[in-house]
Coordinates of C-alpha atoms (C1' of nucleotides) in Angstrom, one line a residue:
Chain A
M1 CA 2.6 14.7 -12.6
N2 CA 5.9 16.5 -12.7
W3 CA 8.8 16.0 -10.3
T4 CA 8.9 19.4 -8.8
D5 CA 11.7 20.2 -6.4
E6 CA 9.3 19.8 -3.5
R7 CA 8.1 16.5 -4.6
V8 CA 11.6 15.2 -5.1
E9 CA 12.6 16.4 -1.7
K10 CA 9.6 14.7 -0.1
L11 CA 10.5 11.6 -2.0
K12 CA 14.1 11.7 -0.7
K13 CA 12.8 12.3 2.9
L14 CA 10.3 9.5 2.9
W15 CA 12.6 7.1 1.2
S16 CA 15.3 7.8 3.7
E17 CA 12.8 7.2 6.4
G18 CA 12.4 3.8 5.1
L19 CA 8.9 4.1 3.7
S20 CA 8.1 1.7 0.9
A21 CA 7.8 2.9 -2.6
S22 CA 4.1 2.3 -2.7
Q23 CA 3.5 4.3 0.4
I24 CA 5.6 7.1 -0.9
A25 CA 3.7 7.1 -4.1
A26 CA 0.5 7.3 -2.1
Q27 CA 1.7 10.3 -0.1
L28 CA 3.0 12.1 -3.1
G29 CA -0.1 11.3 -5.1
G30 CA -0.4 11.1 -8.8
V31 CA 2.4 8.6 -9.2
S32 CA 2.8 4.9 -9.1
R33 CA 5.2 3.0 -7.0
N34 CA 7.1 2.2 -10.1
A35 CA 7.5 5.9 -10.8
V36 CA 8.9 6.3 -7.3
I37 CA 11.3 3.5 -7.7
G38 CA 12.4 4.7 -11.1
K39 CA 13.0 8.2 -9.7
V40 CA 14.9 6.8 -6.8
H41 CA 17.2 5.1 -9.1
R42 CA 17.7 8.1 -11.3
L43 CA 18.5 10.2 -8.3
S44 CA 21.0 7.6 -7.4
L45 CA 19.5 7.3 -3.9
P46 CA 20.7 4.4 -1.9
G47 CA 18.5 1.4 -2.5
R48 CA 17.3 -1.0 0.0
A49 CA 20.4 -3.2 0.2
K50 CA 18.5 -5.9 2.1
A51 CA 15.6 -4.2 3.7
G52 CA 11.9 -4.9 3.0
G53 CA 11.2 -6.7 -0.2
S54 CA 14.3 -8.4 -1.4
T55 CA 17.2 -8.0 -3.8
T56 CA 19.3 -10.4 -5.6
T57 CA 21.3 -7.7 -7.3
V58 CA 22.5 -9.0 -10.7
R59 CA 19.7 -10.1 -12.9
T60 CA 20.0 -12.0 -16.2
P61 CA 19.1 -9.6 -19.0
K62 CA 16.3 -11.6 -20.6
R63 CA 15.3 -8.7 -22.7
T64 CA 17.0 -8.5 -26.0
T65 CA 17.1 -5.3 -27.9
S66 CA 14.2 -6.0 -30.3
A67 CA 12.4 -8.7 -28.5
P68 CA 8.7 -8.5 -29.0
R69 CA 6.7 -8.0 -25.8
A70 CA 5.3 -11.3 -24.9
P71 CA 2.8 -11.1 -22.0
N72 CA 3.5 -14.5 -20.7
Y73 CA 2.0 -13.9 -17.3
A74 CA -1.8 -13.8 -17.4
S75 CA -1.7 -14.1 -13.6
R76 CA -0.2 -10.6 -13.4
I77 CA -3.4 -9.1 -14.8
T78 CA -5.2 -8.3 -11.6
T79 CA -6.8 -5.2 -10.3
R80 CA -3.9 -3.4 -8.8
T81 CA -4.8 -0.1 -7.4
V82 CA -3.0 2.0 -4.9
T83 CA -1.0 -0.3 -2.7
R84 CA -0.5 -0.2 0.9
Q85 CA 1.6 -2.2 3.3
Q86 CA 0.4 -5.4 4.8
G87 CA -3.1 -5.1 6.3
A88 CA -4.1 -5.2 9.9
T89 CA -3.4 -8.7 10.9
M90 CA -3.8 -7.7 14.5
L91 CA -7.4 -6.9 14.1
K92 CA -8.7 -9.8 16.0
E93 CA -6.6 -9.0 19.0
E94 CA -7.6 -5.4 19.0
I95 CA -11.3 -6.3 18.9
E96 CA -11.0 -8.5 21.9
I97 CA -9.1 -5.8 23.8
D98 CA -11.6 -3.2 22.9
T99 CA -14.5 -5.3 23.7
V100 CA -13.2 -6.0 27.1
E101 CA -12.6 -2.3 27.7
E102 CA -16.1 -1.4 26.7
V103 CA -17.5 -4.0 29.1
R104 CA -15.5 -2.8 32.0
F105 CA -16.2 0.9 31.8
R106 CA -18.8 1.9 29.3
P107 CA -17.9 5.5 28.5
A108 CA -20.6 8.0 27.9
A109 CA -19.3 8.7 24.5
N110 CA -20.0 5.8 22.3
V111 CA -17.3 6.8 20.0
V112 CA -14.9 4.0 20.7
V113 CA -12.6 3.0 17.9
P114 CA -10.7 -0.2 18.1
I115 CA -7.4 0.7 16.5
S116 CA -6.5 2.5 13.4
R117 CA -3.6 2.5 11.1
R118 CA -4.0 6.2 10.7
L119 CA -4.3 5.9 7.0
G120 CA -4.7 8.9 4.9
L121 CA -7.3 9.2 2.2
T122 CA -4.9 8.2 -0.4
E123 CA -3.8 5.0 1.2
L124 CA -7.2 3.4 1.3
T125 CA -7.8 0.5 -1.0
E126 CA -10.7 -1.8 -1.7
R127 CA -10.2 -3.8 1.3
T128 CA -9.3 -1.3 3.9
C129 CA -11.8 -0.2 6.4
K130 CA -13.0 3.3 5.5
W131 CA -14.4 4.2 8.9
P132 CA -13.4 7.8 9.6
V133 CA -11.7 8.6 12.8
G134 CA -11.5 12.1 14.3
D135 CA -12.6 15.4 13.0
P136 CA -12.3 15.7 9.3
L137 CA -11.5 19.4 9.8
K138 CA -8.6 18.7 12.1
D139 CA -5.4 17.4 10.6
D140 CA -5.2 14.3 12.7
F141 CA -8.2 13.0 10.8
H142 CA -7.6 9.5 9.4
F143 CA -9.3 6.2 8.5
C144 CA -9.4 3.0 10.4
G145 CA -7.6 1.1 7.6
C146 CA -8.1 -2.3 9.1
E147 CA -8.8 -5.2 6.8
S148 CA -12.4 -5.3 5.6
P149 CA -13.8 -8.6 4.4
D150 CA -15.3 -9.3 1.0
S151 CA -16.3 -6.0 -0.6
S152 CA -17.4 -4.4 2.6
P153 CA -16.3 -0.8 3.1
Y154 CA -15.7 -1.5 6.8
C155 CA -13.9 -4.0 8.9
T156 CA -15.9 -6.4 10.9
Y157 CA -15.9 -4.2 13.9
H158 CA -17.0 -1.0 12.2
Q159 CA -19.5 -2.9 10.1
R160 CA -21.5 -3.4 13.2
M161 CA -21.1 0.2 14.2
A162 CA -22.3 1.3 10.8
Y163 CA -25.3 -1.0 10.4
Q164 CA -26.6 -1.5 14.0
P165 CA -28.8 0.8 16.0
V166 CA -27.0 2.4 18.9
N167 CA -29.0 0.5 21.5
E168 CA -28.1 -2.8 19.9
R169 CA -24.5 -1.9 19.5
R170 CA -23.5 -3.2 22.9
K171 CA -25.1 -6.6 22.1
A172 CA -23.2 -6.6 18.9
A173 CA -20.0 -5.7 20.6
N174 CA -20.5 -8.5 23.1
R175 CA -21.3 -11.0 20.4
V176 CA -17.9 -10.3 18.9
A177 CA -15.2 -12.7 19.8
Chain B
dC1 C1' -2.8 -13.9 -2.8
dC2 C1' -0.6 -9.9 -0.7
dC3 C1' 3.6 -7.3 -1.0
dT4 C1' 8.7 -5.6 -1.8
dG5 C1' 12.5 -3.3 -4.8
dA6 C1' 15.2 -3.8 -9.5
dT7 C1' 15.6 -3.4 -14.3
dT8 C1' 14.7 -2.6 -19.1
dC9 C1' 13.3 0.2 -22.7
dG10 C1' 9.5 2.6 -25.5
dC11 C1' 8.0 6.9 -25.1
Chain C
dG1 C1' 13.9 11.9 -17.9
dC2 C1' 9.9 9.2 -17.1
dG3 C1' 7.4 5.1 -15.6
dA4 C1' 4.7 0.7 -17.2
dA5 C1' 5.8 -3.8 -17.8
dT6 C1' 8.4 -7.1 -16.2
dC7 C1' 11.3 -9.7 -13.2
dA8 C1' 12.7 -11.7 -8.9
dG9 C1' 11.9 -12.5 -4.4
dG10 C1' 9.3 -12.6 0.8

DNA sequence: CCCTGATTCGC
DNA sequence: GCGAATCAGG
């Protein structure tokens, strides 16, 4: 992927808005967060002095000119796909809230969604709920994005929605908690 | 483990 | 110039 002017500008915009490198990479598409960070540096954009991750400025140059690449860290070899910021830790809360609501006034439309992180398609990972929200044709369409357990495509809430008959759904919803 | 940005350096 | 690999930290 080339750094076209548009892409560079979007990068600048998103970076200045404080989005993380991985999120920016996800939105731009076709680049890794490293690419984004690298580009940010080359553009001499202001770094994150103390925001977000960390920064201890000066680092000891461990790398010597012709040092062979020694992969010391086997622990780093993990499946790392598109990254996203910290998952939905508030999921439990939201479930409770939503359950209560559903009990109080059961709306005719059984299309009640707990909460969503309004994730775009590109921001989904293995463990984010892929329950679609909204009309795919409209541009407010997004995905739930809550944390989904093990290798399930949905979060605990939407898992029930997905695999339970409509009639049983209320039971399922009440069983939550 | 998840994540963050920073840096180096082969390409 | 680009960005993967690595490092350093929360």
